[in-house]
Amino acid sequence: MIRLTYLLISAFTALFLASCIEDGFDTSPSSQPIFSVDTLDMGVHFTSQPTPTRRFTVHNRHDKLLSISDISLRDNGSDIFRINVDGFAGTEFHNVEIRPNDSIFVFVEATLPANSSPTLTDNTAHLDFTTNGVTSSVILLARGQDVDRRRGETITTDTYWDATYPYQIFDSLIVAPGATLTLGPGTILHFHDKAYLRVYGSLVSDGTTEAPVNITGDRTDNVVGDISFDLMASQWEGVHFAPESRDNTLSHTIIRNTCSGIVADSLSQVTFLNCRLRNSADYSLVSRYADITLIGTEVTEAATGLFAMMGGTVKANHCTFANYYLFSALRGPALQFFHYDADHDNESGMPLLKADFTNSVVYGNGTDLSEGDFTGTDITFRRCALKSEGEDDDNFISCIWGEDPLYATVREDYYFDYRLLPDSPLAGKADPLLTLPEAATDFYGLPRLPSPSIGALQQTAPEERPH
C-alpha cells in the first residue's frame, strides 16, 4: 500500500511538473523573438583573414519562456560566417530557450573569400530563427576588400605603388638608402599593430585633392557602437625619416592613428603640402635637427604635444595646429621648442632652431606654446592666431591673440573638422603677401587668394556644428 501510494504520488508529481513546464512556454505562433537588427552590417574587411566579432541581441518580450526550435545559416553562409549563440559555438542550434523578458547574444565573425578584384564584394547570408513554427531571419552582411600584403618589406630600388589595391603592412616597410618609394594618387597603406615605416632613402607621396594618400592602421571596424577605429591612436608605430634622408615630399597625404607619430631625424628633409598628421599617442610630429616645411597642413590630436622642434629649420605657412585629443589628458603644449638659444643649448653642437610660422593658427585644449622667451632667437610668428593672451613684439608680428577660431570640430561628438565656421575671426584675415605660391589652394582645392584665411583650410564649414 505504501509503495502504491509512493508510485501514485510520483506519477502525480511528474504530471504536475510537466504541466508546469508546458504551461511555462509561450507556444503561440504570434509570440516571436525580437531582434536588435534586421541586418547585421559588419562593414568592410580584408579578405582571407578573420574579421572582428560583431554581435546582435535576441529579445523575448513576453511573460513566458520562448523556445527557438532551430537556428541555422542558409545561402551557404557557414562557408563564410561563424556563429556563437548564448556562449555556444556551432553551425546550427536547437531548442534555445530565452527566459521571460530577457535576451541572449548572438556573436558573428567571418573570413571573407578573396575577390580577385580591387572592387568590394558583398558577402551575405540569412541566419534563420524558427520559433513556434514561424521562421524569422537576420541578414548577415560583410564587404570584402582584397589587399596586397607585405611582410618585412624593404624597398631597395626606385619603386612606384599605385592605388589598385590597398597595402597591408606587417612588421615593417623600409625604404633603403638611395631608393625612392613613390605612392601614387589614392594609394592606401594599412599598417598592422606594431608595424612601422622607416625611410633611409626618399618617400614621395603624390596625393591629390580628388585622391589623397592614406597611411593608417589596419582596423576598419568600430571600437564600440558608431565610434570608428579611425579615432583611435596607437594602432601602429608611425613614420621615421632616418638621419640624412632627403627629398621627402608628401602632398595631400593623411597619416594617422600612430603610437609615435612622424619623426624626422638629424639632417633629414621633409616637405608636407596640404597634409593631415593626426591622432598620435605621443607627438604628431617631431623634428630633430631636420629641415621641415609645412604648407596648408593640419597637425592635430596628440597626447604629448602636436609638434616638438629641436634645432634645425622649420617653415610653416597656412597651417592648423589644434589639439583636441580624446583619450588622455594632454601632457604638453601644442608647439614645443628645444635647442633654440644659448639658455636652451643642449650642447649637441648642432645649429640652433630657426622657425618661421606664417598665416597659421595654434588653438585647442591645453596651452599653445612651451614656456620661454624668444627674444633674440630665430623663432617668429607672423600674422598667426594664438590661444595665448599676449601682445606683438619682434618675434610675434601682427598676430591675433586669444580668439577662438571657431573650428567645426565637436569633440564630445567625436567629430573632428578643422574648417572654420563662416563667422570665424580668422576667415579672410591672413596676410596675402605671406601666402606662399605652393599654398595657392587648400586640401579641398579651394583657392586662398585674394582673401586668404588663417590656418590650413580656406573652405569654410556649414553654418552650424553637428549635434
Coordinates of C-alpha atoms in Angstrom, one line a residue:
M1 CA 0.0 0.0 0.0
I2 CA 2.8 2.4 0.9
R3 CA 4.6 1.5 -2.4
L4 CA 1.4 2.1 -4.4
T5 CA 0.9 5.5 -2.7
Y6 CA 4.5 6.4 -3.4
L7 CA 4.1 5.5 -7.1
L8 CA 0.8 7.5 -7.3
I9 CA 2.5 10.5 -5.7
S10 CA 5.5 10.2 -8.0
A11 CA 3.3 10.0 -11.1
F12 CA 1.2 12.9 -9.9
T13 CA 4.3 15.0 -9.3
A14 CA 5.7 14.2 -12.7
L15 CA 2.5 15.1 -14.4
F16 CA 2.3 18.3 -12.3
L17 CA 5.9 19.3 -13.1
A18 CA 5.4 18.5 -16.8
S19 CA 2.2 20.6 -16.8
C20 CA 4.0 23.5 -15.1
I21 CA 6.9 23.3 -17.6
E22 CA 4.5 23.1 -20.5
D23 CA 2.5 26.0 -19.1
G24 CA 5.8 28.0 -18.7
F25 CA 6.4 28.1 -22.5
D26 CA 4.6 30.5 -24.8
T27 CA 3.7 28.3 -27.8
S28 CA 1.5 30.7 -29.7
P29 CA 2.8 31.3 -33.3
S30 CA 2.2 35.0 -32.8
S31 CA 4.8 35.0 -30.0
Q32 CA 8.1 35.6 -31.6
P33 CA 11.6 36.9 -30.6
I34 CA 12.6 40.5 -31.4
F35 CA 16.0 41.2 -32.9
S36 CA 18.1 44.3 -32.3
V37 CA 18.9 44.5 -36.0
D38 CA 17.3 43.4 -39.2
T39 CA 20.7 43.3 -40.9
L40 CA 24.0 42.9 -39.1
D41 CA 26.2 45.1 -41.2
M42 CA 29.8 44.1 -40.3
G43 CA 31.4 46.7 -42.5
V44 CA 34.4 46.5 -44.9
H45 CA 37.1 43.9 -44.0
F46 CA 40.1 42.5 -45.7
T47 CA 39.6 39.1 -47.4
S48 CA 41.3 35.9 -46.3
Q49 CA 41.7 36.9 -42.7
P50 CA 39.2 36.7 -39.8
T51 CA 37.0 39.7 -39.2
P52 CA 36.5 41.2 -35.7
T53 CA 33.5 39.8 -33.9
R54 CA 30.1 41.6 -34.1
R55 CA 27.0 40.8 -32.1
F56 CA 23.3 41.4 -32.0
T57 CA 20.6 40.7 -29.4
V58 CA 17.6 38.4 -29.5
H59 CA 14.9 39.6 -27.1
N60 CA 12.0 37.7 -25.5
R61 CA 9.4 40.5 -24.8
H62 CA 6.8 38.0 -23.4
D63 CA 5.9 36.9 -19.9
K64 CA 6.7 33.2 -20.6
L65 CA 9.6 31.2 -21.9
L66 CA 10.3 31.2 -25.6
S67 CA 11.9 28.2 -27.2
I68 CA 13.6 28.8 -30.5
S69 CA 13.5 25.3 -32.0
D70 CA 16.1 25.9 -34.7
I71 CA 18.8 28.5 -35.5
S72 CA 20.7 27.9 -38.7
L73 CA 22.5 29.6 -41.6
R74 CA 21.4 29.3 -45.2
D75 CA 22.8 30.5 -48.5
N76 CA 26.0 28.6 -47.8
G77 CA 26.6 31.1 -45.0
S78 CA 28.5 28.5 -43.0
D79 CA 31.3 28.7 -45.6
I80 CA 31.9 32.3 -44.6
F81 CA 30.3 33.1 -41.2
R82 CA 30.8 31.6 -37.8
I83 CA 28.1 31.8 -35.1
N84 CA 28.1 31.7 -31.3
V85 CA 24.7 31.7 -29.7
D86 CA 24.5 32.5 -26.0
G87 CA 28.0 31.2 -25.4
F88 CA 27.9 28.1 -27.6
A89 CA 29.6 27.9 -31.0
G90 CA 28.3 25.9 -33.9
T91 CA 26.7 25.9 -37.3
E92 CA 23.2 25.1 -36.1
F93 CA 21.3 25.3 -32.7
H94 CA 18.2 23.7 -31.4
N95 CA 15.7 24.4 -28.6
V96 CA 17.4 27.6 -27.5
E97 CA 15.4 29.0 -24.5
I98 CA 15.0 32.6 -23.6
R99 CA 13.6 33.5 -20.2
P100 CA 10.6 35.8 -20.0
N101 CA 11.6 39.5 -20.6
D102 CA 15.2 38.5 -21.1
S103 CA 17.6 38.2 -24.1
I104 CA 20.5 36.4 -25.5
F105 CA 23.5 37.5 -27.6
V106 CA 24.4 36.1 -31.0
F107 CA 28.1 36.7 -31.9
V108 CA 29.2 36.6 -35.6
E109 CA 32.6 36.6 -37.2
A110 CA 33.7 35.7 -40.8
T111 CA 36.5 35.0 -43.1
L112 CA 35.7 36.6 -46.4
P113 CA 36.9 34.9 -49.6
A114 CA 39.2 36.7 -52.0
N115 CA 37.5 38.7 -54.7
S116 CA 40.3 38.5 -57.3
S117 CA 39.3 42.1 -58.0
P118 CA 40.0 45.5 -56.5
T119 CA 36.3 46.2 -56.1
L120 CA 34.4 45.5 -52.9
T121 CA 32.3 42.3 -52.8
D122 CA 29.2 41.9 -50.6
N123 CA 29.0 38.6 -48.7
T124 CA 25.5 37.9 -47.3
A125 CA 23.7 35.1 -45.6
H126 CA 20.5 34.6 -43.7
L127 CA 20.5 33.4 -40.1
D128 CA 17.1 31.8 -39.6
F129 CA 15.3 31.5 -36.3
T130 CA 12.3 29.2 -36.1
T131 CA 10.0 29.7 -33.1
N132 CA 6.6 28.1 -32.7
G133 CA 6.5 27.1 -36.4
V134 CA 7.4 30.6 -37.7
T135 CA 10.8 31.4 -39.2
S136 CA 12.3 34.9 -39.0
S137 CA 15.7 35.9 -40.4
V138 CA 18.6 38.3 -39.7
I139 CA 20.7 39.1 -42.7
L140 CA 24.4 39.0 -42.2
L141 CA 26.4 41.3 -44.5
A142 CA 30.2 41.8 -44.7
R143 CA 32.0 43.6 -47.5
G144 CA 35.3 42.1 -48.7
Q145 CA 38.3 44.1 -49.8
D146 CA 41.3 42.3 -51.4
V147 CA 44.7 43.7 -50.2
D148 CA 48.3 43.5 -51.2
R149 CA 50.0 42.1 -48.1
R150 CA 53.6 42.9 -47.4
R151 CA 55.7 41.5 -44.6
G152 CA 59.1 42.9 -43.6
E153 CA 59.3 44.7 -46.9
T154 CA 62.5 46.6 -47.9
I155 CA 62.5 48.9 -51.0
T156 CA 66.0 48.8 -52.5
T157 CA 65.3 50.3 -55.9
D158 CA 63.1 53.2 -57.1
T159 CA 59.5 51.8 -56.7
Y160 CA 56.0 53.0 -57.6
W161 CA 53.0 51.8 -55.7
D162 CA 49.6 52.7 -57.1
A163 CA 46.0 52.6 -55.8
T164 CA 44.8 49.4 -57.4
Y165 CA 44.8 47.5 -54.1
P166 CA 45.3 48.8 -50.6
Y167 CA 48.5 47.6 -49.0
Q168 CA 48.6 45.8 -45.6
I169 CA 52.0 46.1 -43.9
F170 CA 53.1 43.6 -41.3
D171 CA 56.3 44.2 -39.3
S172 CA 57.9 47.0 -41.3
L173 CA 58.2 48.9 -44.5
I174 CA 61.7 50.2 -45.1
V175 CA 63.0 52.4 -47.9
A176 CA 66.7 51.7 -48.2
P177 CA 69.4 54.3 -48.7
G178 CA 69.5 55.5 -52.3
A179 CA 66.0 54.2 -53.1
T180 CA 62.7 56.2 -53.6
L181 CA 59.3 54.9 -52.8
T182 CA 56.6 56.8 -54.7
L183 CA 52.9 56.5 -53.7
G184 CA 50.5 57.3 -56.4
P185 CA 47.2 59.3 -56.0
G186 CA 44.7 57.4 -53.8
T187 CA 47.2 54.8 -52.5
I188 CA 46.3 53.4 -49.1
L189 CA 48.8 51.9 -46.7
H190 CA 47.3 49.9 -43.8
F191 CA 49.8 49.1 -41.0
H192 CA 49.2 46.3 -38.6
D193 CA 49.8 46.5 -34.9
K194 CA 53.5 47.4 -34.1
A195 CA 54.4 47.8 -37.8
Y196 CA 56.3 50.9 -38.9
L197 CA 57.6 52.9 -41.9
R198 CA 61.3 53.9 -41.9
V199 CA 62.8 56.0 -44.7
Y200 CA 66.5 56.0 -45.2
G201 CA 66.2 57.0 -48.9
S202 CA 63.2 59.1 -50.0
L203 CA 59.5 59.0 -49.8
V204 CA 57.3 60.8 -52.4
S205 CA 53.6 60.7 -51.7
D206 CA 51.6 62.1 -54.6
G207 CA 48.1 62.5 -53.2
T208 CA 45.7 64.9 -54.8
T209 CA 42.5 66.8 -53.8
E210 CA 40.5 64.1 -55.5
A211 CA 42.6 61.1 -54.4
P212 CA 44.6 61.7 -51.2
V213 CA 47.1 59.2 -50.0
N214 CA 46.1 57.5 -46.7
I215 CA 48.6 56.0 -44.3
T216 CA 46.8 54.5 -41.3
G217 CA 46.2 51.4 -39.2
D218 CA 44.5 48.2 -40.5
R219 CA 41.4 48.2 -38.2
T220 CA 38.5 49.2 -40.4
D221 CA 35.7 48.4 -37.9
N222 CA 34.3 50.3 -34.9
V223 CA 35.7 50.3 -31.4
V224 CA 32.2 50.3 -29.9
G225 CA 28.8 51.4 -31.3
D226 CA 29.4 54.0 -34.0
I227 CA 32.9 55.0 -32.8
S228 CA 35.4 54.2 -35.5
F229 CA 38.9 53.0 -35.0
D230 CA 39.8 56.0 -37.2
L231 CA 39.5 58.0 -34.0
M232 CA 42.0 55.8 -32.1
A233 CA 45.7 56.3 -31.7
S234 CA 48.3 53.5 -31.0
Q235 CA 47.2 51.3 -33.9
W236 CA 50.7 51.2 -35.4
E237 CA 54.1 52.6 -34.6
G238 CA 54.5 55.5 -37.1
V239 CA 56.9 57.0 -39.6
H240 CA 60.6 57.6 -39.1
F241 CA 62.7 59.6 -41.5
A242 CA 66.3 58.5 -40.7
P243 CA 69.3 60.9 -40.5
E244 CA 70.2 62.4 -43.8
S245 CA 67.0 61.1 -45.6
R246 CA 66.4 63.8 -48.2
D247 CA 63.9 64.8 -50.9
N248 CA 60.9 63.6 -49.0
T249 CA 57.7 65.2 -50.4
L250 CA 54.2 64.4 -49.1
S251 CA 51.3 66.0 -50.8
H252 CA 47.6 65.6 -49.8
T253 CA 48.6 62.8 -47.5
I254 CA 46.8 61.7 -44.3
I255 CA 48.9 60.0 -41.7
R256 CA 47.0 58.9 -38.5
N257 CA 46.4 56.5 -35.6
T258 CA 50.1 56.1 -34.6
C259 CA 51.9 55.4 -31.4
S260 CA 54.8 57.8 -32.0
G261 CA 53.6 60.0 -34.9
I262 CA 56.2 61.2 -37.5
V263 CA 59.8 61.6 -36.5
A264 CA 62.3 63.5 -38.8
D265 CA 65.8 62.8 -37.6
S266 CA 69.1 64.7 -37.9
L267 CA 69.7 66.5 -41.2
S268 CA 66.7 64.8 -42.8
Q269 CA 64.5 66.9 -45.1
V270 CA 60.7 66.6 -45.4
T271 CA 58.0 68.8 -47.1
F272 CA 54.3 68.4 -46.2
L273 CA 51.8 70.1 -48.6
N274 CA 48.1 70.0 -47.7
C275 CA 48.6 67.1 -45.4
R276 CA 46.9 65.8 -42.3
L277 CA 49.0 64.5 -39.5
R278 CA 46.8 63.4 -36.7
N279 CA 45.9 61.1 -33.8
S280 CA 49.1 60.0 -32.1
A281 CA 49.6 58.7 -28.6
D282 CA 52.8 60.7 -28.4
Y283 CA 53.6 63.6 -30.7
S284 CA 52.0 64.0 -34.1
L285 CA 55.3 65.4 -35.5
V286 CA 58.9 65.6 -34.1
S287 CA 61.8 67.3 -35.8
R288 CA 65.3 66.7 -34.5
Y289 CA 67.8 69.0 -36.3
A290 CA 65.8 68.4 -39.5
D291 CA 64.6 70.7 -42.3
I292 CA 60.8 70.7 -42.2
T293 CA 58.4 72.6 -44.4
L294 CA 54.7 72.6 -43.7
I295 CA 52.3 74.2 -46.1
G296 CA 48.5 74.0 -45.8
T297 CA 48.9 71.2 -43.3
E298 CA 46.9 70.2 -40.2
V299 CA 48.9 68.8 -37.2
T300 CA 46.3 67.7 -34.7
E301 CA 45.3 65.4 -31.8
A302 CA 48.3 64.1 -29.9
A303 CA 48.7 63.2 -26.2
T304 CA 52.2 64.6 -25.6
G305 CA 52.0 67.6 -27.9
L306 CA 51.5 68.3 -31.6
F307 CA 54.9 69.4 -32.8
A308 CA 58.3 69.2 -31.0
M309 CA 61.2 71.1 -32.6
M310 CA 64.8 70.5 -31.6
G311 CA 67.2 72.7 -33.6
G312 CA 67.1 72.5 -37.4
T313 CA 64.8 74.6 -39.6
V314 CA 61.0 74.8 -39.6
K315 CA 58.8 76.8 -42.0
A316 CA 55.1 76.6 -41.6
N317 CA 52.7 78.5 -43.9
H318 CA 48.9 78.4 -43.6
C319 CA 48.9 75.5 -41.1
T320 CA 46.5 74.5 -38.4
F321 CA 47.8 73.2 -35.0
A322 CA 44.8 72.0 -33.0
N323 CA 44.9 69.6 -30.1
Y324 CA 41.6 68.0 -29.1
Y325 CA 43.0 64.6 -28.3
L326 CA 40.3 62.3 -26.8
F327 CA 41.8 59.5 -24.8
S328 CA 44.1 61.0 -22.1
A329 CA 44.9 64.3 -20.5
L330 CA 47.3 66.4 -22.6
R331 CA 50.9 66.1 -21.4
G332 CA 52.4 69.2 -23.0
P333 CA 51.8 72.3 -25.1
A334 CA 50.8 72.1 -28.7
L335 CA 54.1 73.5 -30.0
Q336 CA 57.3 72.7 -28.1
F337 CA 60.7 74.4 -28.7
F338 CA 64.1 73.0 -27.8
H339 CA 67.7 74.0 -28.6
Y340 CA 66.8 77.4 -29.8
D341 CA 69.1 79.8 -27.8
A342 CA 72.1 79.9 -25.5
D343 CA 69.9 79.3 -22.5
H344 CA 68.4 76.2 -24.1
D345 CA 71.5 74.8 -25.8
N346 CA 71.7 71.1 -25.3
E347 CA 75.5 71.1 -26.2
S348 CA 74.9 68.8 -29.1
G349 CA 77.0 71.1 -31.4
M350 CA 74.1 71.2 -33.8
P351 CA 72.7 74.5 -35.2
L352 CA 70.0 76.3 -33.1
L353 CA 66.4 76.2 -34.2
K354 CA 65.2 78.6 -36.9
A355 CA 61.4 78.5 -37.1
D356 CA 59.1 80.8 -39.1
F357 CA 55.3 80.4 -38.7
T358 CA 53.1 82.5 -41.0
N359 CA 49.3 82.7 -41.5
S360 CA 48.9 79.8 -39.1
V361 CA 46.7 79.1 -36.1
V362 CA 47.6 77.4 -32.8
Y363 CA 44.5 76.8 -30.7
G364 CA 42.9 73.8 -28.9
N365 CA 42.8 72.2 -25.5
G366 CA 45.8 72.9 -23.3
T367 CA 48.4 75.6 -23.9
D368 CA 49.6 76.7 -27.3
L369 CA 53.4 77.3 -26.8
S370 CA 56.0 75.9 -24.5
E371 CA 57.4 78.4 -22.0
G372 CA 60.3 80.5 -22.9
D373 CA 61.5 83.9 -24.0
F374 CA 62.1 84.1 -27.8
T375 CA 63.8 87.5 -27.7
G376 CA 66.9 87.4 -29.8
T377 CA 66.0 84.0 -31.3
D378 CA 65.2 82.9 -34.9
I379 CA 61.6 81.9 -33.9
T380 CA 58.9 84.1 -35.4
F381 CA 55.2 84.1 -35.7
R382 CA 53.8 86.4 -38.4
R383 CA 50.1 87.0 -38.8
C384 CA 49.3 83.9 -36.7
A385 CA 46.3 83.3 -34.4
L386 CA 47.4 82.1 -30.9
K387 CA 45.4 80.9 -28.0
S388 CA 47.5 82.9 -25.5
E389 CA 46.6 86.3 -24.4
G390 CA 49.7 88.2 -25.5
E391 CA 51.0 91.1 -27.5
D392 CA 53.1 91.7 -30.5
D393 CA 56.9 92.2 -30.4
D394 CA 59.9 91.4 -32.6
N395 CA 59.0 87.7 -32.6
F396 CA 55.2 88.0 -32.8
I397 CA 54.2 90.3 -35.6
S398 CA 50.6 91.3 -36.5
C399 CA 49.2 88.3 -34.6
I400 CA 45.7 87.6 -33.4
W401 CA 45.6 86.8 -29.6
G402 CA 43.1 84.8 -27.6
E403 CA 40.4 84.5 -30.2
D404 CA 38.5 81.2 -30.6
P405 CA 39.0 80.3 -34.3
L406 CA 35.6 78.5 -34.3
Y407 CA 36.6 75.2 -35.8
A408 CA 33.7 73.0 -36.9
T409 CA 35.1 70.3 -34.6
V410 CA 32.8 69.0 -31.9
R411 CA 35.0 66.9 -29.6
E412 CA 32.3 65.4 -27.4
D413 CA 30.6 64.1 -30.6
Y414 CA 33.8 62.6 -31.9
Y415 CA 33.7 64.9 -34.8
F416 CA 36.9 66.5 -36.0
D417 CA 36.7 69.1 -38.8
Y418 CA 39.2 71.9 -38.7
R419 CA 37.4 74.0 -41.3
L420 CA 36.4 77.4 -39.9
L421 CA 32.8 78.4 -39.4
P422 CA 31.7 81.3 -41.5
D423 CA 31.7 83.7 -38.6
S424 CA 35.3 82.8 -37.5
P425 CA 37.5 85.7 -36.6
L426 CA 40.2 84.1 -38.8
A427 CA 38.2 83.9 -42.0
G428 CA 39.7 86.1 -44.6
K429 CA 42.2 87.5 -42.1
A430 CA 45.5 86.1 -43.3
D431 CA 48.1 88.3 -45.0
P432 CA 48.0 87.6 -48.7
L433 CA 51.6 88.8 -49.1
L434 CA 52.7 85.9 -46.8
T435 CA 50.8 83.2 -48.7
L436 CA 53.4 81.1 -50.5
P437 CA 52.9 80.1 -54.1
E438 CA 52.7 76.4 -53.0
A439 CA 49.8 77.4 -50.7
A440 CA 47.6 78.7 -53.5
T441 CA 44.9 76.1 -52.8
D442 CA 43.9 74.2 -49.7
F443 CA 43.3 70.5 -49.1
Y444 CA 39.9 70.7 -50.8
G445 CA 41.3 72.6 -53.9
L446 CA 39.8 75.9 -52.9
P447 CA 41.9 79.0 -53.9
R448 CA 43.1 81.1 -51.0
L449 CA 43.7 84.4 -52.8
P450 CA 42.6 87.2 -52.9
S451 CA 41.3 86.9 -49.3
P452 CA 43.1 84.0 -47.5
S453 CA 42.0 82.7 -44.1
I454 CA 44.4 82.0 -41.3
G455 CA 45.0 78.3 -41.0
A456 CA 45.2 75.2 -43.3
L457 CA 41.7 75.4 -44.7
Q458 CA 40.2 78.1 -46.9
Q459 CA 37.0 76.2 -47.3
T460 CA 34.5 77.1 -44.5
A461 CA 32.3 74.6 -42.7
P462 CA 28.5 74.6 -42.6
E463 CA 26.8 77.3 -40.6
E464 CA 26.1 75.1 -37.6
R465 CA 28.2 72.4 -35.9
P466 CA 26.6 68.9 -35.7
H467 CA 24.9 67.8 -32.5

